[in-house]
Amino acid sequence: MFTLSGGHVFPLYDAVVKDGAAPSSPAMRLVDVRHEQTAVFAAEATARLTRTPGLAVVTAGPGVTNSVSAVTTAWFNGAPVVVLAGRAPDSRWGSGSLQEMDHPPLLAPVTKRAWTEHDTAGLAGSVDEAFRLAASPHRGPVFLDISLEAIYGQAEAALPDAGPEAAPAPASADVDRIAGLLRAARRPVLVLGSDVWLGRAEDAARQAAQELRLPVIANGQARGVLPRGHELLVTRARSVALRRADLVIVAGTPLDFRLGYGSFGPKDAPARVVHVADAPGGIATHVPLAASASGDLAAFFTALAAADTGAGAGAGAGQADPEWMPGLAEATRAALAADGPLLASEADPVHPARIYGELLTVLDDDAVVIGDGGDFVSFAGKYIEPLRPGGWLDPGPFGCLGTGLGYAIAARIAHPAVQVVLLLGDGAAGFSLMDADTLVRHGLPVVMVCGNNAGWGLERHPMRALYGYDVAADLQPGCRYDEVVRALGGAGELVTTAAGIGPALRRAFAAGVPYLVNVITDPEIAYPRSTTGV
């Protein structure tokens, strides 16, 4: 239970304490944070890392309103999160009680359901319904607030035993249609998104890609479904692949700005697009589709491989261009080779890529890597390719900064024996760095790396391109974020040279405490992005 203390929800804390004292039941861990959005971000990261619902508890009024951006992030990421909230008493409703506010209308647009429980006897059923809804495809956050009388009351209640609803298998006709398109394609590409991981479809997706010889681009938490170095992984050649493809199958992620809104292939011969989601509501409607399928993603990949094999011609045979996969593999090798000079850059001020060149030498294969920032984290997405799925967390398409400390808290609890690395832009650090105190109080060692370029790089450079100048994009040069963490009981250090990065990282991993490596980077370096998402 991730929370920030509030009197409206004291009975939930009491239940955790008394349940933990009972020898017959395992104790629920109670983690109190410094801002309600951190509590919900931690619950979201728990859901995304463990693939079971995360729980956040917030008090009434500002406790709920402080959580809205984090709930919205979970909504965009399809993360099964349950948010339980306190609520002013029904008996004085409309009289102006402390923190009196009707919360569900505020949360309804960004949750699967938002409602109030007014009856103590109905509370067990409502909480069970919240968890069932959150975990049923398409997954997402659920909000339930509880009136003061209900949460402080006592009643007999039967405990429900129903679990989440399973996604049905995709319609066989839809799978057959996609298999036919695949057999006819000369330059197919398979794009995998986070729902492949969240839906436990990573093994089926990998097996299908290998059997069908499909080049794969991995997004979000699907990174690692094909491990780095896999012959079919062409994420580093994604621009070439998506620009030249004649068929693009996108599974487990929206056709949003990250994928050019679903527009692929040459301009004079657009690619056919197939969209696959875990629920019908996830299928894109803003772009023409050659085919679509919805349902259990593992079942989809298994059926696709079987349908294609049964027809006697895989994607690597028949109409497929024999130069397609080798060409993408060569483009991938060229991109990786081009990384070398930047990853080893001796530039002064420090080039942000050098941080990743050093980090890659000390990062374990099972590390959890968390990104919270703009340009600095974009470099991370380019250079860090996981060996296995589930170990990468970023804010996702909502683009909300401040996720990092909540994600790091959850990652350390979910995976106590692995490296947890939080990559922070200096702008993002300002949103949640106070929760380094939470890491310290709860004994959660995390390595934090701050790419400190004294500004909002994601805004600074586009504004200069538009207007010839920038404004409201500067932060304090050389700000000592490391000293903030030290003052909160952790440790840290300032790094100003490329040669100092590696030794500082090794000290951070060896410290066994929350540790921030504050690297001053060149403010004139902009990440070479092709879109700003607007």
Short mmCIF file of C-alpha atoms in Angstrom, two decimals, residues 123-466:
data_model
loop_
_atom_site.label_atom_id
_atom_site.label_comp_id
_atom_site.label_asym_id
_atom_site.label_seq_id
_atom_site.Cartn_x
_atom_site.Cartn_y
_atom_site.Cartn_z
CA LEU A 123 -17.14 -2.21 0.92
CA ALA A 124 -15.63 -5.69 0.44
CA GLY A 125 -17.57 -6.17 -2.78
CA SER A 126 -16.65 -2.74 -4.12
CA VAL A 127 -12.94 -3.18 -3.41
CA ASP A 128 -13.02 -6.61 -5.05
CA GLU A 129 -14.77 -5.10 -8.06
CA ALA A 130 -12.10 -2.40 -8.29
CA PHE A 131 -9.27 -4.93 -8.42
CA ARG A 132 -11.16 -7.17 -10.85
CA LEU A 133 -11.82 -4.27 -13.21
CA ALA A 134 -8.25 -2.96 -13.05
CA ALA A 135 -6.78 -6.35 -13.98
CA SER A 136 -9.24 -7.22 -16.76
CA PRO A 137 -8.20 -6.31 -20.33
CA HIS A 138 -7.84 -3.62 -21.37
CA ARG A 139 -6.16 -2.94 -18.04
CA GLY A 140 -6.18 0.44 -16.38
CA PRO A 141 -6.72 2.43 -13.18
CA VAL A 142 -9.89 2.23 -11.10
CA PHE A 143 -10.94 4.79 -8.47
CA LEU A 144 -13.09 4.15 -5.41
CA ASP A 145 -13.72 6.64 -2.65
CA ILE A 146 -15.38 5.68 0.62
CA SER A 147 -17.55 7.91 2.75
CA LEU A 148 -16.35 8.56 6.29
CA GLU A 149 -19.26 6.62 7.79
CA ALA A 150 -18.56 3.59 5.59
CA ILE A 151 -14.82 3.45 6.17
CA TYR A 152 -15.09 3.89 9.95
CA GLY A 153 -18.15 1.63 10.28
CA GLN A 154 -18.42 -2.07 11.06
CA ALA A 155 -20.49 -4.70 9.27
CA GLU A 156 -20.55 -8.38 8.34
CA ALA A 157 -19.67 -8.97 4.69
CA ALA A 158 -19.00 -11.98 2.50
CA LEU A 159 -15.67 -11.88 0.68
CA PRO A 160 -16.04 -12.31 -3.10
CA ASP A 161 -13.79 -14.82 -4.86
CA ALA A 162 -14.13 -13.81 -8.51
CA GLY A 163 -10.90 -12.96 -10.31
CA PRO A 164 -10.23 -10.71 -13.32
CA GLU A 165 -11.89 -11.44 -16.60
CA ALA A 166 -9.62 -13.11 -19.13
CA ALA A 167 -9.42 -11.72 -22.63
CA PRO A 168 -11.03 -13.98 -25.23
CA ALA A 169 -8.99 -15.39 -28.07
CA PRO A 170 -9.05 -13.24 -31.22
CA ALA A 171 -11.53 -14.24 -33.90
CA SER A 172 -9.99 -16.87 -36.18
CA ALA A 173 -11.21 -15.00 -39.27
CA ASP A 174 -9.28 -11.91 -38.18
CA VAL A 175 -6.13 -13.94 -37.62
CA ASP A 176 -6.51 -15.64 -41.01
CA ARG A 177 -6.92 -12.25 -42.70
CA ILE A 178 -3.70 -10.99 -41.09
CA ALA A 179 -1.86 -14.19 -41.99
CA GLY A 180 -2.92 -13.70 -45.62
CA LEU A 181 -1.60 -10.16 -45.64
CA LEU A 182 1.65 -11.39 -44.14
CA ARG A 183 2.10 -14.07 -46.79
CA ALA A 184 1.63 -11.50 -49.53
CA ALA A 185 3.97 -8.91 -48.00
CA ARG A 186 7.46 -8.32 -49.35
CA ARG A 187 8.69 -6.00 -46.59
CA PRO A 188 6.80 -6.73 -43.33
CA VAL A 189 7.60 -5.28 -39.91
CA LEU A 190 6.25 -6.30 -36.50
CA VAL A 191 5.99 -3.59 -33.82
CA LEU A 192 5.58 -4.77 -30.23
CA GLY A 193 4.29 -2.54 -27.43
CA SER A 194 3.92 -2.62 -23.66
CA ASP A 195 0.71 -4.65 -23.62
CA VAL A 196 2.66 -7.62 -24.98
CA TRP A 197 4.50 -7.64 -21.65
CA LEU A 198 1.51 -6.70 -19.49
CA GLY A 199 -0.57 -9.41 -21.18
CA ARG A 200 2.11 -12.06 -20.55
CA ALA A 201 2.48 -12.57 -24.30
CA GLU A 202 6.22 -12.02 -24.56
CA ASP A 203 7.13 -15.69 -25.13
CA ALA A 204 4.43 -16.19 -27.77
CA ALA A 205 5.46 -12.96 -29.51
CA ARG A 206 9.11 -13.93 -29.60
CA GLN A 207 8.32 -17.41 -30.89
CA ALA A 208 6.02 -16.07 -33.62
CA ALA A 209 8.60 -13.51 -34.75
CA GLN A 210 11.24 -16.23 -34.97
CA GLU A 211 9.04 -18.74 -36.78
CA LEU A 212 7.80 -16.15 -39.26
CA ARG A 213 11.21 -14.44 -39.63
CA LEU A 214 9.74 -11.01 -38.94
CA PRO A 215 11.91 -7.97 -38.24
CA VAL A 216 10.84 -6.55 -34.88
CA ILE A 217 10.70 -3.03 -33.45
CA ALA A 218 10.09 -2.96 -29.68
CA ASN A 219 8.50 -0.07 -27.79
CA GLY A 220 7.99 0.58 -24.09
CA GLN A 221 7.98 -2.51 -21.91
CA ALA A 222 8.20 -4.77 -24.94
CA ARG A 223 11.85 -3.75 -25.09
CA GLY A 224 13.70 -6.98 -24.36
CA VAL A 225 11.07 -9.37 -25.77
CA LEU A 226 13.77 -9.91 -28.35
CA PRO A 227 17.01 -9.46 -26.41
CA ARG A 228 19.61 -6.95 -27.53
CA GLY A 229 21.73 -8.42 -30.30
CA HIS A 230 18.94 -10.67 -31.62
CA GLU A 231 19.17 -11.04 -35.37
CA LEU A 232 15.53 -9.99 -35.87
CA LEU A 233 15.63 -6.93 -33.59
CA VAL A 234 15.77 -3.81 -35.77
CA THR A 235 14.66 -1.13 -33.31
CA ARG A 236 17.78 0.91 -34.13
CA ALA A 237 16.78 0.81 -37.81
CA ARG A 238 13.16 1.73 -37.10
CA SER A 239 13.08 4.82 -39.31
CA VAL A 240 14.33 2.83 -42.30
CA ALA A 241 12.05 -0.11 -41.54
CA LEU A 242 8.87 1.93 -41.11
CA ARG A 243 9.64 4.19 -44.05
CA ARG A 244 10.13 1.30 -46.49
CA ALA A 245 7.75 -1.37 -45.17
CA ASP A 246 4.76 -2.52 -47.19
CA LEU A 247 3.04 -4.16 -44.19
CA VAL A 248 3.29 -3.06 -40.54
CA ILE A 249 1.70 -5.15 -37.80
CA VAL A 250 1.43 -3.17 -34.57
CA ALA A 251 0.55 -5.22 -31.49
CA GLY A 252 0.00 -4.01 -27.95
CA THR A 253 0.45 -0.28 -28.38
CA PRO A 254 -1.61 2.62 -29.79
CA LEU A 255 -1.00 4.11 -33.22
CA ASP A 256 -0.11 7.43 -31.62
CA PHE A 257 2.59 10.07 -32.17
CA ARG A 258 5.32 7.59 -31.23
CA LEU A 259 4.45 5.60 -34.36
CA GLY A 260 3.69 8.44 -36.74
CA TYR A 261 -0.04 8.06 -36.03
CA GLY A 262 -0.02 4.84 -38.06
CA SER A 263 1.33 6.25 -41.31
CA PHE A 264 4.07 3.99 -42.70
CA GLY A 265 5.79 3.11 -45.93
CA PRO A 266 6.77 5.19 -48.97
CA LYS A 267 4.57 8.21 -49.68
CA ASP A 268 3.70 6.93 -53.12
CA ALA A 269 2.93 3.42 -51.85
CA PRO A 270 1.75 3.54 -48.20
CA ALA A 271 2.15 0.41 -46.17
CA ARG A 272 -0.81 -1.69 -45.18
CA VAL A 273 -1.39 -1.37 -41.45
CA VAL A 274 -2.63 -4.07 -39.07
CA HIS A 275 -3.53 -3.15 -35.50
CA VAL A 276 -3.80 -5.74 -32.74
CA ALA A 277 -5.02 -4.89 -29.23
CA ASP A 278 -6.08 -6.80 -26.13
CA ALA A 279 -9.61 -5.34 -26.25
CA PRO A 280 -11.83 -3.99 -29.08
CA GLY A 281 -11.71 -0.44 -27.71
CA GLY A 282 -7.97 -0.31 -28.33
CA ILE A 283 -8.21 -0.68 -32.10
CA ALA A 284 -7.32 2.55 -33.91
CA THR A 285 -10.11 4.38 -35.71
CA HIS A 286 -8.19 7.41 -36.98
CA VAL A 287 -6.28 5.60 -39.72
CA PRO A 288 -7.36 3.12 -42.43
CA LEU A 289 -6.50 -0.43 -41.41
CA ALA A 290 -5.96 -3.39 -43.69
CA ALA A 291 -6.99 -5.68 -40.83
CA SER A 292 -7.28 -5.79 -37.06
CA ALA A 293 -7.72 -8.25 -34.25
CA SER A 294 -8.52 -7.94 -30.55
CA GLY A 295 -8.23 -10.36 -27.65
CA ASP A 296 -5.60 -12.25 -25.74
CA LEU A 297 -2.26 -11.28 -27.29
CA ALA A 298 -0.51 -14.57 -26.51
CA ALA A 299 -3.34 -16.43 -28.24
CA PHE A 300 -3.04 -14.06 -31.20
CA PHE A 301 0.67 -14.69 -31.76
CA THR A 302 0.26 -18.45 -31.35
CA ALA A 303 -2.63 -18.49 -33.83
CA LEU A 304 -0.79 -16.25 -36.31
CA ALA A 305 2.23 -18.54 -36.39
CA ALA A 306 -0.01 -21.59 -36.76
CA ALA A 307 -2.12 -20.03 -39.50
CA ASP A 308 0.91 -18.99 -41.53
CA THR A 309 2.68 -22.33 -41.03
CA GLY A 310 -0.46 -24.21 -41.93
CA ALA A 311 -0.63 -22.38 -45.24
CA GLY A 312 2.84 -23.59 -46.06
CA ALA A 313 4.56 -20.24 -46.54
CA GLY A 314 6.12 -18.18 -43.79
CA ALA A 315 7.02 -14.53 -44.06
CA GLY A 316 10.52 -15.59 -45.01
CA ALA A 317 9.26 -17.44 -48.09
CA GLY A 318 6.96 -16.80 -51.01
CA GLN A 319 6.64 -13.08 -51.78
CA ALA A 320 9.13 -11.81 -49.20
CA ASP A 321 11.96 -9.63 -50.48
CA PRO A 322 15.17 -11.63 -49.84
CA GLU A 323 17.10 -8.38 -49.28
CA TRP A 324 14.66 -6.98 -46.70
CA MET A 325 15.87 -8.58 -43.48
CA PRO A 326 19.58 -8.45 -44.40
CA GLY A 327 19.23 -4.78 -45.28
CA LEU A 328 17.60 -3.94 -41.94
CA ALA A 329 20.23 -5.95 -40.10
CA GLU A 330 22.96 -3.97 -41.85
CA ALA A 331 21.21 -0.67 -41.01
CA THR A 332 21.08 -1.80 -37.37
CA ARG A 333 24.79 -2.63 -37.35
CA ALA A 334 25.61 0.73 -38.91
CA ALA A 335 23.56 2.60 -36.31
CA LEU A 336 25.25 0.74 -33.46
CA ALA A 337 28.68 1.41 -34.96
CA ALA A 338 27.86 5.11 -35.24
CA ASP A 339 27.12 5.23 -31.51
CA GLY A 340 30.74 4.57 -30.60
CA PRO A 341 32.23 8.07 -30.85
CA LEU A 342 29.44 9.68 -28.80
CA LEU A 343 29.39 6.96 -26.14
CA ALA A 344 33.16 7.49 -25.70
CA SER A 345 33.09 11.27 -26.14
CA GLU A 346 35.73 13.24 -24.21
CA ALA A 347 33.91 16.53 -24.85
CA ASP A 348 34.00 19.28 -22.26
CA PRO A 349 31.27 20.07 -21.19
CA VAL A 350 30.17 16.44 -21.01
CA HIS A 351 28.12 15.06 -23.89
CA PRO A 352 25.08 13.29 -22.35
CA ALA A 353 25.74 10.20 -24.48
CA ARG A 354 29.00 9.62 -22.57
CA ILE A 355 26.95 8.93 -19.43
CA TYR A 356 25.32 6.00 -21.20
CA GLY A 357 28.64 4.79 -22.56
CA GLU A 358 29.82 4.48 -18.95
CA LEU A 359 26.53 3.14 -17.59
CA LEU A 360 26.45 0.30 -20.12
CA THR A 361 29.73 -1.02 -18.73
CA VAL A 362 28.36 -1.43 -15.19
CA LEU A 363 24.71 -2.29 -15.86
CA ASP A 364 23.64 -5.87 -15.05
CA ASP A 365 21.51 -7.87 -17.48
CA ASP A 366 18.56 -7.94 -15.07
CA ALA A 367 18.71 -4.28 -14.02
CA VAL A 368 15.57 -2.18 -13.86
CA VAL A 369 16.17 1.08 -15.72
CA ILE A 370 13.80 4.00 -15.18
CA GLY A 371 13.63 7.14 -17.27
CA ASP A 372 12.12 10.41 -16.05
CA GLY A 373 12.95 13.34 -18.28
CA GLY A 374 13.00 14.75 -21.78
CA ASP A 375 16.14 14.91 -23.91
CA PHE A 376 18.33 13.13 -21.35
CA VAL A 377 16.00 10.13 -21.20
CA SER A 378 15.59 10.12 -24.98
CA PHE A 379 19.29 9.31 -25.19
CA ALA A 380 18.66 6.44 -22.76
CA GLY A 381 15.92 5.05 -24.99
CA LYS A 382 18.34 5.09 -27.88
CA TYR A 383 21.36 3.51 -26.24
CA ILE A 384 19.98 1.15 -23.58
CA GLU A 385 18.57 -2.05 -25.07
CA PRO A 386 17.44 -4.55 -22.40
CA LEU A 387 18.37 -8.20 -22.49
CA ARG A 388 14.93 -9.24 -21.20
CA PRO A 389 11.47 -7.65 -21.04
CA GLY A 390 9.91 -5.91 -18.06
CA GLY A 391 13.00 -4.02 -16.88
CA TRP A 392 12.38 -0.67 -18.58
CA LEU A 393 10.03 2.03 -17.24
CA ASP A 394 9.34 5.45 -18.69
CA PRO A 395 6.36 7.80 -18.33
CA GLY A 396 4.76 6.59 -21.56
CA PRO A 397 2.70 8.58 -24.06
CA PHE A 398 1.15 10.99 -21.53
CA GLY A 399 4.65 12.39 -21.01
CA CYS A 400 4.20 13.29 -17.36
CA LEU A 401 7.40 14.23 -15.56
CA GLY A 402 7.87 13.38 -11.89
CA THR A 403 7.27 9.64 -12.27
CA GLY A 404 10.83 8.69 -11.39
CA LEU A 405 10.96 8.51 -7.61
CA GLY A 406 7.66 6.64 -7.38
CA TYR A 407 8.79 4.20 -10.04
CA ALA A 408 12.13 3.73 -8.27
CA ILE A 409 10.48 3.08 -4.90
CA ALA A 410 8.29 0.39 -6.44
CA ALA A 411 11.09 -1.15 -8.47
CA ARG A 412 13.33 -1.58 -5.44
CA ILE A 413 10.49 -3.27 -3.49
CA ALA A 414 9.44 -5.48 -6.41
CA HIS A 415 13.02 -6.50 -7.23
CA PRO A 416 15.07 -6.21 -4.04
CA ALA A 417 18.14 -8.03 -5.40
CA VAL A 418 18.71 -6.30 -8.75
CA GLN A 419 20.19 -2.97 -9.78
CA VAL A 420 17.64 -0.16 -9.91
CA VAL A 421 18.79 2.87 -11.89
CA LEU A 422 16.77 6.08 -12.13
CA LEU A 423 17.75 8.43 -14.96
CA LEU A 424 16.62 11.97 -14.22
CA GLY A 425 16.68 15.11 -16.26
CA ASP A 426 17.32 18.10 -14.04
CA GLY A 427 13.85 19.41 -14.88
CA ALA A 428 12.22 16.14 -13.90
CA ALA A 429 14.24 16.05 -10.67
CA GLY A 430 12.40 19.13 -9.47
CA PHE A 431 9.06 17.33 -9.48
CA SER A 432 9.78 14.52 -7.04
CA LEU A 433 13.32 14.57 -5.67
CA MET A 434 11.96 15.17 -2.15
CA ASP A 435 10.88 11.53 -2.21
CA ALA A 436 14.52 10.57 -1.90
CA ASP A 437 13.52 10.95 1.74
CA THR A 438 11.11 8.03 1.19
CA LEU A 439 13.94 5.91 -0.20
CA VAL A 440 16.03 6.71 2.86
CA ARG A 441 13.30 6.15 5.46
CA HIS A 442 12.29 2.80 3.98
CA GLY A 443 15.82 1.56 3.32
CA LEU A 444 15.54 1.43 -0.46
CA PRO A 445 18.92 1.89 -2.18
CA VAL A 446 18.60 3.25 -5.72
CA VAL A 447 21.21 4.71 -8.04
CA MET A 448 20.02 8.02 -9.47
CA VAL A 449 21.81 9.69 -12.38
CA CYS A 450 20.91 13.28 -13.13
CA GLY A 451 21.78 14.68 -16.55
CA ASN A 452 22.09 18.31 -15.51
CA ASN A 453 22.04 20.69 -18.49
CA ALA A 454 20.57 23.63 -16.57
CA GLY A 455 17.37 23.80 -18.58
CA TRP A 456 14.31 22.34 -20.18
CA GLY A 457 16.10 20.93 -23.23
CA LEU A 458 12.97 19.51 -24.83
CA GLU A 459 11.52 23.04 -24.93
CA ARG A 460 14.66 25.16 -25.20
CA HIS A 461 15.83 23.94 -28.60
CA PRO A 462 12.43 23.82 -30.39
CA MET A 463 11.66 27.33 -29.15
CA ARG A 464 14.97 28.59 -30.52
CA ALA A 465 14.15 26.97 -33.85
CA LEU A 466 10.74 28.68 -33.93
#
